[in-house]
PDB file of C-alpha atoms in Angstrom:
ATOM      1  CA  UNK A   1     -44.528-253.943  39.661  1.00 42.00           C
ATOM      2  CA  UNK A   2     -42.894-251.301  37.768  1.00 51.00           C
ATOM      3  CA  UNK A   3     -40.240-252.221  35.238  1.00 62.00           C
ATOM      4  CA  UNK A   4     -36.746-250.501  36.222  1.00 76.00           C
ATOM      5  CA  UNK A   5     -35.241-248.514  33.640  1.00 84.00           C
ATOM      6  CA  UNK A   6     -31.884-248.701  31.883  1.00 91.00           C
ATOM      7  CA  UNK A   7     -29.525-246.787  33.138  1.00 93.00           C
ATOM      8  CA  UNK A   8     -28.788-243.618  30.465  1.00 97.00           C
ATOM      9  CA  UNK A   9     -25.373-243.460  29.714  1.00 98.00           C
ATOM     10  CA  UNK A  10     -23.598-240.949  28.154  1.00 98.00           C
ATOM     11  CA  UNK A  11     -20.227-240.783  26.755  1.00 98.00           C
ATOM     12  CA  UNK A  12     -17.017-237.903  25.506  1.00 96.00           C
ATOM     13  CA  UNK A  13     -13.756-238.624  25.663  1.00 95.00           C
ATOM     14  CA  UNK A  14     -13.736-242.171  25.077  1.00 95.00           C
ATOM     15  CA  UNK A  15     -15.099-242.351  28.641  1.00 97.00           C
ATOM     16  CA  UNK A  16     -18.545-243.730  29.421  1.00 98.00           C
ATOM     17  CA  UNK A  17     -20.723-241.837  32.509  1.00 98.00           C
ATOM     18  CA  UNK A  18     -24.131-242.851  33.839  1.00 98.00           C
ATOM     19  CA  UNK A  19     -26.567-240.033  34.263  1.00 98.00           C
ATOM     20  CA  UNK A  20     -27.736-239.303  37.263  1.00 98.00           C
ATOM     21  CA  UNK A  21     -30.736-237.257  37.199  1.00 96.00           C
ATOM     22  CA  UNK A  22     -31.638-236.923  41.246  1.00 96.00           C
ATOM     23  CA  UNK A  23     -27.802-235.825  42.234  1.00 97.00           C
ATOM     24  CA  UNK A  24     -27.156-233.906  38.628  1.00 98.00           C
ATOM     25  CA  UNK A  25     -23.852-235.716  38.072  1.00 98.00           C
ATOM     26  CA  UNK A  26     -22.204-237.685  35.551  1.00 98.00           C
ATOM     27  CA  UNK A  27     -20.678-240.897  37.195  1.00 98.00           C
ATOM     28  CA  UNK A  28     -18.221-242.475  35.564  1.00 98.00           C
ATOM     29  CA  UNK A  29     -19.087-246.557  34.742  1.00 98.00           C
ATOM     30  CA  UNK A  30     -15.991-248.000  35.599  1.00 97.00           C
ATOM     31  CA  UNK A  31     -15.219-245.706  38.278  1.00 97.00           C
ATOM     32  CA  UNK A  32     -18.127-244.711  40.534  1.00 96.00           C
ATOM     33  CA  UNK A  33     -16.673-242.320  42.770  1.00 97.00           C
ATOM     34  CA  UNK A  34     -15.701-239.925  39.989  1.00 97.00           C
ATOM     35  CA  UNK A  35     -18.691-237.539  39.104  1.00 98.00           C
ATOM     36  CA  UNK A  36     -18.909-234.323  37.297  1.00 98.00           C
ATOM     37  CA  UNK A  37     -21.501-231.655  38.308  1.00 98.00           C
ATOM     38  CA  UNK A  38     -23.725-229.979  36.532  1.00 97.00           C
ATOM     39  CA  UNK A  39     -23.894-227.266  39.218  1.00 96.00           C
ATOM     40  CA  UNK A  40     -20.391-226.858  40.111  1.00 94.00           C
ATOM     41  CA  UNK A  41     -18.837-228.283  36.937  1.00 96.00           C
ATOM     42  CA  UNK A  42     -20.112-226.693  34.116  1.00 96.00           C
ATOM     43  CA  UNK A  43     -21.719-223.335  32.634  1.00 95.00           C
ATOM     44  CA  UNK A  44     -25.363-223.733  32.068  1.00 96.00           C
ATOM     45  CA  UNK A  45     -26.351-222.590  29.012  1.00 96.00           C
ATOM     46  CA  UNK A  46     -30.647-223.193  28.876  1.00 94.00           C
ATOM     47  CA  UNK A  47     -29.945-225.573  26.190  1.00 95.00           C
ATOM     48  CA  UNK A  48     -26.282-227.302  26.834  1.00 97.00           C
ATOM     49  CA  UNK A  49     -24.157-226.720  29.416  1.00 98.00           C
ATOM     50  CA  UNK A  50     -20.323-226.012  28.905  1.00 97.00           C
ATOM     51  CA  UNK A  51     -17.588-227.931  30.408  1.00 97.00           C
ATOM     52  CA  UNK A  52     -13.957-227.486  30.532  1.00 96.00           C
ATOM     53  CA  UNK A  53     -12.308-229.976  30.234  1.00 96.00           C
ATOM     54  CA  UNK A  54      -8.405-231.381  30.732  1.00 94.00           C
ATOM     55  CA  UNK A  55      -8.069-234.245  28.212  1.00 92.00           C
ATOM     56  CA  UNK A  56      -4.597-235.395  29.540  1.00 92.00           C
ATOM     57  CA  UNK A  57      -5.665-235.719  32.996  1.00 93.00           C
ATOM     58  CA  UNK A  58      -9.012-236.970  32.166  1.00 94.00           C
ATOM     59  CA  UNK A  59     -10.956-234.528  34.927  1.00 95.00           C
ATOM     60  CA  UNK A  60     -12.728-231.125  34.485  1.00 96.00           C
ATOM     61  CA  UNK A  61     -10.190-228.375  34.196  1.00 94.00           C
ATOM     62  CA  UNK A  62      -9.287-226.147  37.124  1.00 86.00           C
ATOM     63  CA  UNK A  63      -7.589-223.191  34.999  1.00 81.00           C
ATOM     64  CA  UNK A  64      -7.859-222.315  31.657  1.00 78.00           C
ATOM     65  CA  UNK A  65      -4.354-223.784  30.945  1.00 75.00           C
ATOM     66  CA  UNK A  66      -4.976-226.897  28.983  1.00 75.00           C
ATOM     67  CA  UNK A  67      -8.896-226.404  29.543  1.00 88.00           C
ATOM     68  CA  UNK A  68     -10.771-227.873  26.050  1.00 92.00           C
ATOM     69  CA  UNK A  69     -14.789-226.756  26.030  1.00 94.00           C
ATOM     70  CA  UNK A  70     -17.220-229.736  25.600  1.00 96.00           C
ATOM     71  CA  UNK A  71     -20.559-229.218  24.983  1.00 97.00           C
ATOM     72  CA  UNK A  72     -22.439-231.506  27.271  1.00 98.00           C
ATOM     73  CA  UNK A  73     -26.330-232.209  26.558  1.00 98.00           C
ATOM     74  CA  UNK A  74     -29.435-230.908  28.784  1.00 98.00           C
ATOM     75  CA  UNK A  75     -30.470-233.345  31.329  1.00 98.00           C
ATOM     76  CA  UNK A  76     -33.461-232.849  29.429  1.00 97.00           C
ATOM     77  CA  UNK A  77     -31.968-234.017  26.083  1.00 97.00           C
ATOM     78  CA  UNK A  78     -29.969-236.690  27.919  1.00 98.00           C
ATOM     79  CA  UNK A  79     -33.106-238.452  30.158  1.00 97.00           C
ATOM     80  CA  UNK A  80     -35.939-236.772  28.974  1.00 96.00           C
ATOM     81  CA  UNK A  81     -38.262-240.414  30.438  1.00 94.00           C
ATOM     82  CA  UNK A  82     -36.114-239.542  33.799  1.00 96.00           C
ATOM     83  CA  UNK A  83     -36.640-236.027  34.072  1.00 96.00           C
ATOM     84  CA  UNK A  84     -40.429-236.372  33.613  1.00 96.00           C
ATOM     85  CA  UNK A  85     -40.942-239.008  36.349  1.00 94.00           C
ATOM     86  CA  UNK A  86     -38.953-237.337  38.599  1.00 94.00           C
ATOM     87  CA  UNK A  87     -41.057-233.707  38.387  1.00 94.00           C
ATOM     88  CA  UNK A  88     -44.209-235.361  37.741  1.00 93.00           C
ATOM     89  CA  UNK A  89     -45.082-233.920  34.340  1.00 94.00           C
ATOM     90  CA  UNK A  90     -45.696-235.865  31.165  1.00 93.00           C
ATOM     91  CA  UNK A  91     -42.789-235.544  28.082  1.00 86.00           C
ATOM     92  CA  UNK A  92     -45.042-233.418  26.298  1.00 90.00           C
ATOM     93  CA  UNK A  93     -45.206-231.070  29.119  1.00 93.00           C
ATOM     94  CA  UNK A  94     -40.771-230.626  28.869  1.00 95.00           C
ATOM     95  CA  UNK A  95     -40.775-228.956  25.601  1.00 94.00           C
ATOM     96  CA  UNK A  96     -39.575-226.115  24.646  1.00 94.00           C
ATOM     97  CA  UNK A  97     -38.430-226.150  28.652  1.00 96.00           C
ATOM     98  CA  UNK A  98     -34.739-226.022  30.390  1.00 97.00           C
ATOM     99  CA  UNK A  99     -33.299-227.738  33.140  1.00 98.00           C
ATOM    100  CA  UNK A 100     -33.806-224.860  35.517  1.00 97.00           C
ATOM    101  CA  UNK A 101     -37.628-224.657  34.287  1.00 96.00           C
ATOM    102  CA  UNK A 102     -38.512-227.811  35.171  1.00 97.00           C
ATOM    103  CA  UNK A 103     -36.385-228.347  38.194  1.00 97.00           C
ATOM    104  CA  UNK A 104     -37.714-225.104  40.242  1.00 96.00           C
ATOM    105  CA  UNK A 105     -41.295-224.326  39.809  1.00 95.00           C
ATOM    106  CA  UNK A 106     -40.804-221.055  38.278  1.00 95.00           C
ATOM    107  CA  UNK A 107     -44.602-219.081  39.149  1.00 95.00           C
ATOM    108  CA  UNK A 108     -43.225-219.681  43.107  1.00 96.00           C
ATOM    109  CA  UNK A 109     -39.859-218.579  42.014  1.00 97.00           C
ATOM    110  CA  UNK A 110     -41.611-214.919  40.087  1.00 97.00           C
ATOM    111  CA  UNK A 111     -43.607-214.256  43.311  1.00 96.00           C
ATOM    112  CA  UNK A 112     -40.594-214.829  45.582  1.00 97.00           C
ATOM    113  CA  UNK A 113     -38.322-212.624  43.257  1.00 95.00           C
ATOM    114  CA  UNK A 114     -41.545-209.900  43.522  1.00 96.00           C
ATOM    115  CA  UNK A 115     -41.118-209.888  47.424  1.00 96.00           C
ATOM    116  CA  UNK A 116     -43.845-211.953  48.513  1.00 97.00           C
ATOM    117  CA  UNK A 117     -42.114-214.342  51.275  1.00 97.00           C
ATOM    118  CA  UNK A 118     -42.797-217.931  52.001  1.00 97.00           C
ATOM    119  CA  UNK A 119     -45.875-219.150  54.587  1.00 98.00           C
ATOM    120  CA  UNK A 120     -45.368-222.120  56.546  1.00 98.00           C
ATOM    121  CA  UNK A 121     -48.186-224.211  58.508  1.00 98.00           C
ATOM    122  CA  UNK A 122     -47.918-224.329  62.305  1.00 98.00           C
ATOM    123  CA  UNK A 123     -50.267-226.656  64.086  1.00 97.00           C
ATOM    124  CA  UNK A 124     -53.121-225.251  61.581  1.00 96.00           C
ATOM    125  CA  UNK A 125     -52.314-221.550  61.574  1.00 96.00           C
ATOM    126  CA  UNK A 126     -49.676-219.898  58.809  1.00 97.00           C
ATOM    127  CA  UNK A 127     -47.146-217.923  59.747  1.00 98.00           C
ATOM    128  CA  UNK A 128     -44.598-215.654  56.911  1.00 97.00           C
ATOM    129  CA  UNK A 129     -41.225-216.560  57.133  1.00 98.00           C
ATOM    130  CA  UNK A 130     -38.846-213.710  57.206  1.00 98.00           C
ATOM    131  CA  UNK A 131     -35.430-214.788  57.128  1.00 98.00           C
ATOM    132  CA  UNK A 132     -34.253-211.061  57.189  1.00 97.00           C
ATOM    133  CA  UNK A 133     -35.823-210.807  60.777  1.00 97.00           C
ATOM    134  CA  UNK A 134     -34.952-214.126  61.850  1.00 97.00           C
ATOM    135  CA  UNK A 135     -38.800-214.373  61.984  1.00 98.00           C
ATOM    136  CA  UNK A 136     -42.041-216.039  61.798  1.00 98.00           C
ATOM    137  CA  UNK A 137     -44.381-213.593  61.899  1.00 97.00           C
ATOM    138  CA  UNK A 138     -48.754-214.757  62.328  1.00 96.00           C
ATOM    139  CA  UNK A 139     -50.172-214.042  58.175  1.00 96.00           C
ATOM    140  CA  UNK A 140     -53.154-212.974  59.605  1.00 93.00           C
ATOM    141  CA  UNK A 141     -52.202-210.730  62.545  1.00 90.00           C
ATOM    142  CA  UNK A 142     -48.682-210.252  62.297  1.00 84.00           C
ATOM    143  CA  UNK A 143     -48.353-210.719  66.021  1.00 86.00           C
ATOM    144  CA  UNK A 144     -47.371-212.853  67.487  1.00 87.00           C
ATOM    145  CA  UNK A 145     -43.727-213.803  66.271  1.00 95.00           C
ATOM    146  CA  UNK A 146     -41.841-216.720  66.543  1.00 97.00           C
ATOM    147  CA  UNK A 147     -37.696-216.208  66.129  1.00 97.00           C
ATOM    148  CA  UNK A 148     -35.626-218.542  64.505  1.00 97.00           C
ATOM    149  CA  UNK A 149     -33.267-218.246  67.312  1.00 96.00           C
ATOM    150  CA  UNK A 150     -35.968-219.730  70.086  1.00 96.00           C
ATOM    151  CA  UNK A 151     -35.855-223.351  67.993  1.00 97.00           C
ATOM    152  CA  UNK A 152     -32.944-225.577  67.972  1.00 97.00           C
ATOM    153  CA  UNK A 153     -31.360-226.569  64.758  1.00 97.00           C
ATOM    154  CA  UNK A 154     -30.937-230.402  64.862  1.00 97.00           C
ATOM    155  CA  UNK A 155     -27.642-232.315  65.376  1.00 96.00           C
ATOM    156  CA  UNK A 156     -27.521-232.642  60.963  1.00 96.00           C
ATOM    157  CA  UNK A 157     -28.280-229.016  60.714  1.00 96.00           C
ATOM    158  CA  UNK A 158     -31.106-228.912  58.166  1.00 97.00           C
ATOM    159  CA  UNK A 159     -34.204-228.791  60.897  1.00 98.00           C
ATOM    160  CA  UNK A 160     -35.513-226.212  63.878  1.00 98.00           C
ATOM    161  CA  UNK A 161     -37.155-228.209  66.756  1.00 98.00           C
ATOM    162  CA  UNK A 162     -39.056-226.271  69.539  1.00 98.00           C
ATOM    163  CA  UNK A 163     -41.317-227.188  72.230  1.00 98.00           C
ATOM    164  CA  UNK A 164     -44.738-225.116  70.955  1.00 98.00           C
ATOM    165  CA  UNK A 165     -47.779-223.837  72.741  1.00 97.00           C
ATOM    166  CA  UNK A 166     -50.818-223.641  69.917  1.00 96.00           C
ATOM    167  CA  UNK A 167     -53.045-221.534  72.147  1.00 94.00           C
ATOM    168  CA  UNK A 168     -50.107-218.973  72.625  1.00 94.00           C
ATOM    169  CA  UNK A 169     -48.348-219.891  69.311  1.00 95.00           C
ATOM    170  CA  UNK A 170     -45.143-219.186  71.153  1.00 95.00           C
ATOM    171  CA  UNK A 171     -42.101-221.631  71.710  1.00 97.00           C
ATOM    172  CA  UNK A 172     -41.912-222.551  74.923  1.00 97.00           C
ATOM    173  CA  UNK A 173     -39.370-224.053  77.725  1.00 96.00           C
ATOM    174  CA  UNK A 174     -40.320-226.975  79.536  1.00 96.00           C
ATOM    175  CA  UNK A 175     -39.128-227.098  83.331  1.00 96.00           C
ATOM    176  CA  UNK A 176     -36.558-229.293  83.823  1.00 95.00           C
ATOM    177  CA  UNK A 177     -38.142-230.849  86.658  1.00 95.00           C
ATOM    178  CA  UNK A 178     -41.532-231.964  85.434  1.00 95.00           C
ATOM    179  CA  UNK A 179     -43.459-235.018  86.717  1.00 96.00           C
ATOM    180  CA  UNK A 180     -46.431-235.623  84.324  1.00 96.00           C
ATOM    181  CA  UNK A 181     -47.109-234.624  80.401  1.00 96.00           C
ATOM    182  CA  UNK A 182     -47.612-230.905  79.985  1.00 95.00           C
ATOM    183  CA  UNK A 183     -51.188-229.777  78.692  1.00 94.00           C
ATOM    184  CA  UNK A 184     -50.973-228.450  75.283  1.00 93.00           C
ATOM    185  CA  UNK A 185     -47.240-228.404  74.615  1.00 96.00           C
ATOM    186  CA  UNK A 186     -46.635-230.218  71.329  1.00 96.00           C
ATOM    187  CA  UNK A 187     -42.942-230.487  69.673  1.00 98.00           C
ATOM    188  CA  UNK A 188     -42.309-228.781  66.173  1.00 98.00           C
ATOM    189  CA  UNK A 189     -40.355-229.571  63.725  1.00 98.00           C
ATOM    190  CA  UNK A 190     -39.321-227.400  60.349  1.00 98.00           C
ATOM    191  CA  UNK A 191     -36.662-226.998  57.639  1.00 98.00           C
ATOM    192  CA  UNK A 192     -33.959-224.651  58.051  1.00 98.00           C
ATOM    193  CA  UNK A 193     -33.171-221.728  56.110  1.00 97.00           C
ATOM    194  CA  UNK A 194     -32.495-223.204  52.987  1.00 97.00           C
ATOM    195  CA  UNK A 195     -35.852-225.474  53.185  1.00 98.00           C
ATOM    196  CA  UNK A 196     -37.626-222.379  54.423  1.00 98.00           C
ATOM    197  CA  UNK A 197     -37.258-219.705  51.745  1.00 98.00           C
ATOM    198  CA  UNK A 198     -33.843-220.800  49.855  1.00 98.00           C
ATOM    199  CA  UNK A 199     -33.967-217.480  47.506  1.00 98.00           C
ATOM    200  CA  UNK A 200     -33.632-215.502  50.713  1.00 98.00           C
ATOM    201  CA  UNK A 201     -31.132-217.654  52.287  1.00 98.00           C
ATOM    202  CA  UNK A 202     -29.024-216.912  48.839  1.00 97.00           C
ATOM    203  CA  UNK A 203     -29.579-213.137  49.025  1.00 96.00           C
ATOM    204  CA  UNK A 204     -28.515-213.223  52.716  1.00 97.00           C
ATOM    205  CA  UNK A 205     -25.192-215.206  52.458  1.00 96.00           C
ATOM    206  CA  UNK A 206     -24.103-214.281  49.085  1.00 96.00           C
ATOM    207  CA  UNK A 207     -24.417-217.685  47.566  1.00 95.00           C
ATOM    208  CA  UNK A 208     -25.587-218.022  44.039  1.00 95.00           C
ATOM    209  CA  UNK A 209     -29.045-217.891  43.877  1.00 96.00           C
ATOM    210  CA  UNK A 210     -29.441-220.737  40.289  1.00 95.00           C
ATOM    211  CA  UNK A 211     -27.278-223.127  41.746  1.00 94.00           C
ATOM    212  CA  UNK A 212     -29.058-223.403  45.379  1.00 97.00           C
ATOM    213  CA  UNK A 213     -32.313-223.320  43.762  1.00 97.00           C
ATOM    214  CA  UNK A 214     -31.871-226.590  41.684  1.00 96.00           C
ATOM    215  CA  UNK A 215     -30.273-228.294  44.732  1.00 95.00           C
ATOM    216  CA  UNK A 216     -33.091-227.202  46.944  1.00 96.00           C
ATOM    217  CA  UNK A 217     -36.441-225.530  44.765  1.00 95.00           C
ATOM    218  CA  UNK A 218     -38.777-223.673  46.537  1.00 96.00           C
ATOM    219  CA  UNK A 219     -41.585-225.642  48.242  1.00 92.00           C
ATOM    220  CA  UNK A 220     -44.990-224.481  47.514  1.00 86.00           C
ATOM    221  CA  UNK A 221     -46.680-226.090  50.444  1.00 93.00           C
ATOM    222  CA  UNK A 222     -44.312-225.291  53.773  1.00 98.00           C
ATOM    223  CA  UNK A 223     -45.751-227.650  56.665  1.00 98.00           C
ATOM    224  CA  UNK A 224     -44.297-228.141  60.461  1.00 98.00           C
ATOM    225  CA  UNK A 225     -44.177-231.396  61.621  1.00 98.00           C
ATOM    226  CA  UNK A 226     -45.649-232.295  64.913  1.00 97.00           C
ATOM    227  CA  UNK A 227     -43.671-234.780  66.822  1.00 95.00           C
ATOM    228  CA  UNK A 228     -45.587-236.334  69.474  1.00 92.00           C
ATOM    229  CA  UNK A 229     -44.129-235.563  72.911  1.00 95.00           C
ATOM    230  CA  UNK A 230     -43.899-239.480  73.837  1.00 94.00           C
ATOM    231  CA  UNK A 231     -41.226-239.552  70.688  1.00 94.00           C
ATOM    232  CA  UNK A 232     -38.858-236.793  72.729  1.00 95.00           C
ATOM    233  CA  UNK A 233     -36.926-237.016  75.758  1.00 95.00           C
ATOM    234  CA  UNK A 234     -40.159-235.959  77.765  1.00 97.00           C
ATOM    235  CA  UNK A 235     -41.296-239.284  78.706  1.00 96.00           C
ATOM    236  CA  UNK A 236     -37.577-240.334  79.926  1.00 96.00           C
ATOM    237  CA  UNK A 237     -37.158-236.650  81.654  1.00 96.00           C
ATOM    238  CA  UNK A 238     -40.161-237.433  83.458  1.00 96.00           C
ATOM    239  CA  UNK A 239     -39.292-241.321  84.894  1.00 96.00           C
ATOM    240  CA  UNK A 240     -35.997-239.130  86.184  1.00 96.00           C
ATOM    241  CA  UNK A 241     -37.940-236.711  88.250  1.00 95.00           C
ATOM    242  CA  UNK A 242     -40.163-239.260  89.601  1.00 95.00           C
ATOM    243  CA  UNK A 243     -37.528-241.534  90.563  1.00 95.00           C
ATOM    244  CA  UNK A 244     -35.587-238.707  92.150  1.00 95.00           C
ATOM    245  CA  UNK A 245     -38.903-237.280  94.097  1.00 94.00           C
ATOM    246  CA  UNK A 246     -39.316-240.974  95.388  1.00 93.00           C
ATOM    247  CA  UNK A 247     -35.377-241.088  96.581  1.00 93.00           C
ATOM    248  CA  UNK A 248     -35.928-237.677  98.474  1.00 89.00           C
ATOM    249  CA  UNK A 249     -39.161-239.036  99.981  1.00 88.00           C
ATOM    250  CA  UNK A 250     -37.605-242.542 101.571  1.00 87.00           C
ATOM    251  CA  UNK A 251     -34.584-240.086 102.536  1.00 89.00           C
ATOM    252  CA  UNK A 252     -36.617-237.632 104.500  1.00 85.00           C
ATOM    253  CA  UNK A 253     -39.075-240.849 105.885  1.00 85.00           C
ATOM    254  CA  UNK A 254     -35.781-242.216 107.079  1.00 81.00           C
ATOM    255  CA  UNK A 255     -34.907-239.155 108.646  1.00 80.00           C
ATOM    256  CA  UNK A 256     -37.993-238.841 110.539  1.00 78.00           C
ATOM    257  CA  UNK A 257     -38.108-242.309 112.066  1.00 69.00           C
ATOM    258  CA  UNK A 258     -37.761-242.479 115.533  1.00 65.00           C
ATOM    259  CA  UNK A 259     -34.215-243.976 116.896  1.00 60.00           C
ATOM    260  CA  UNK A 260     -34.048-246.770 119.195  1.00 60.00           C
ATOM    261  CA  UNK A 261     -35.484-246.472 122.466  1.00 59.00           C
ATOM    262  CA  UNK A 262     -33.185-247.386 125.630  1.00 59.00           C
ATOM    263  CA  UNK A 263     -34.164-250.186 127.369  1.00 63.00           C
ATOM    264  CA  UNK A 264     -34.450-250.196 131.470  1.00 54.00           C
TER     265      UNK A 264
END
């Protein structure tokens, strides 16, 4: 069993903050629901990271009236044990590093800034994504294409679901009024923009490129999942149609019995 770690506290201003590595915060001991970000709080500096700071109010400054500069620590400097387990690299392996550096894997990050997009698996084949085009376009030969705007985003928003035929590698409808499994349809499910390629999704809406990368780093390895059709609505869309075909089949044999014959 692994032996849980202290919690890494860190304290300016007479107040006392734990540090929380997987949200980038400072939370405040005795008052959990405060937090400070490191992303939307305070300047990053490689090294330190500025914060301005209101010391009557006790809160990060929202103008520069009243607004006193603290130097605040590297997550680096402040959980350096933390910071290794959670990126998988050994202490040795963070020096001489930043924050950023170790947070977003930065040879995916050069290639991505050099204009080679993101490939994603797709039931076994890859596909580039071009967020530009509202694409996925086939690696090998760039036809065909699959757009963004044939999937559903899920009801959260962070996933595109489709109904996918491998042979065709096209999305696909399913008729609304099947009776049995269709062959070779399978379900897909990927990230959205930002999971797909979140340096394009920055370029596209204007949203600072630093501060969406350490909330969501590029992933090396894109992979849909497959989601087996009896996990989706298929198998009850299918019990529907049956049990409506068998109420329009005793309604037409009722039909087509003979009445009552008269008697003389």
């Amino acid at each position: 069993m692994n032996k849980l770690r202290e919690p890494v506290i860190y304290s300016f201003d007479q107040i006392t903050y734990l540090v929380d590595i997987e949200k980038q915060v400072l939370r405040q001991t005795d008052a959990p629901e405060k937090e400070i970000s490191f992303i939307n709080q305070m300047t990053d500096f490689g090294d330190h990271y500025l914060l301005a700071w209101d010391e009557q109010k006790k809160i990060p400054a929202t103008g520069p009236e009243k607004a006193e500069p603290y130097i605040i620590p590297s997550l680096l400097e402040l959980d350096p044990e933390g910071m290794a387990a959670r990126y998988g690299l050994t202490p040795e392996q963070l020096a001489g590093r930043t924050d950023f550096d170790v947070m977003v894997d930065q040879d995916a990050l050069r290639a991505r800034q050099n204009g080679i997009l993101p490939q994603i698996d797709i039931a076994g084949e890859k596909f580039i994504v071009d967020l530009r085009l509202q694409e996925l376009r086939h690696a090998q030969y760039f036809f065909p294409t699959i757009s963004l705007k044939s999937l559903e985003l899920t009801d959260d928003g962070w996933h595109y679901e489709g109904f996918y035929e491998p042979i065709m590698k096209q999305v696909v409808s399913l008729d609304p009024k099947l009776t049995e499994f269709p062959n070779g349809i399978i379900k897909i499910r990927l990230p959205n923009e930002i999971g797909l390629d979140p340096v394009g999704t920055a370029r596209i809406y204007g949203m600072a490129e630093r501060d969406l990368l350490r909330r969501y780093p590029i992933k090396k390895e894109l992979k849909a999942e497959i989601i087996p059709l009896s996990e989706t609505q298929v198998p009850r869309l299918i019990q529907q149609n049956r049990e409506q075909l068998q109420r329009e089949h005793e309604q037409i044999t009722r039909r087509m019995r003979p009445g009552k014959r008269p008697r003389f």
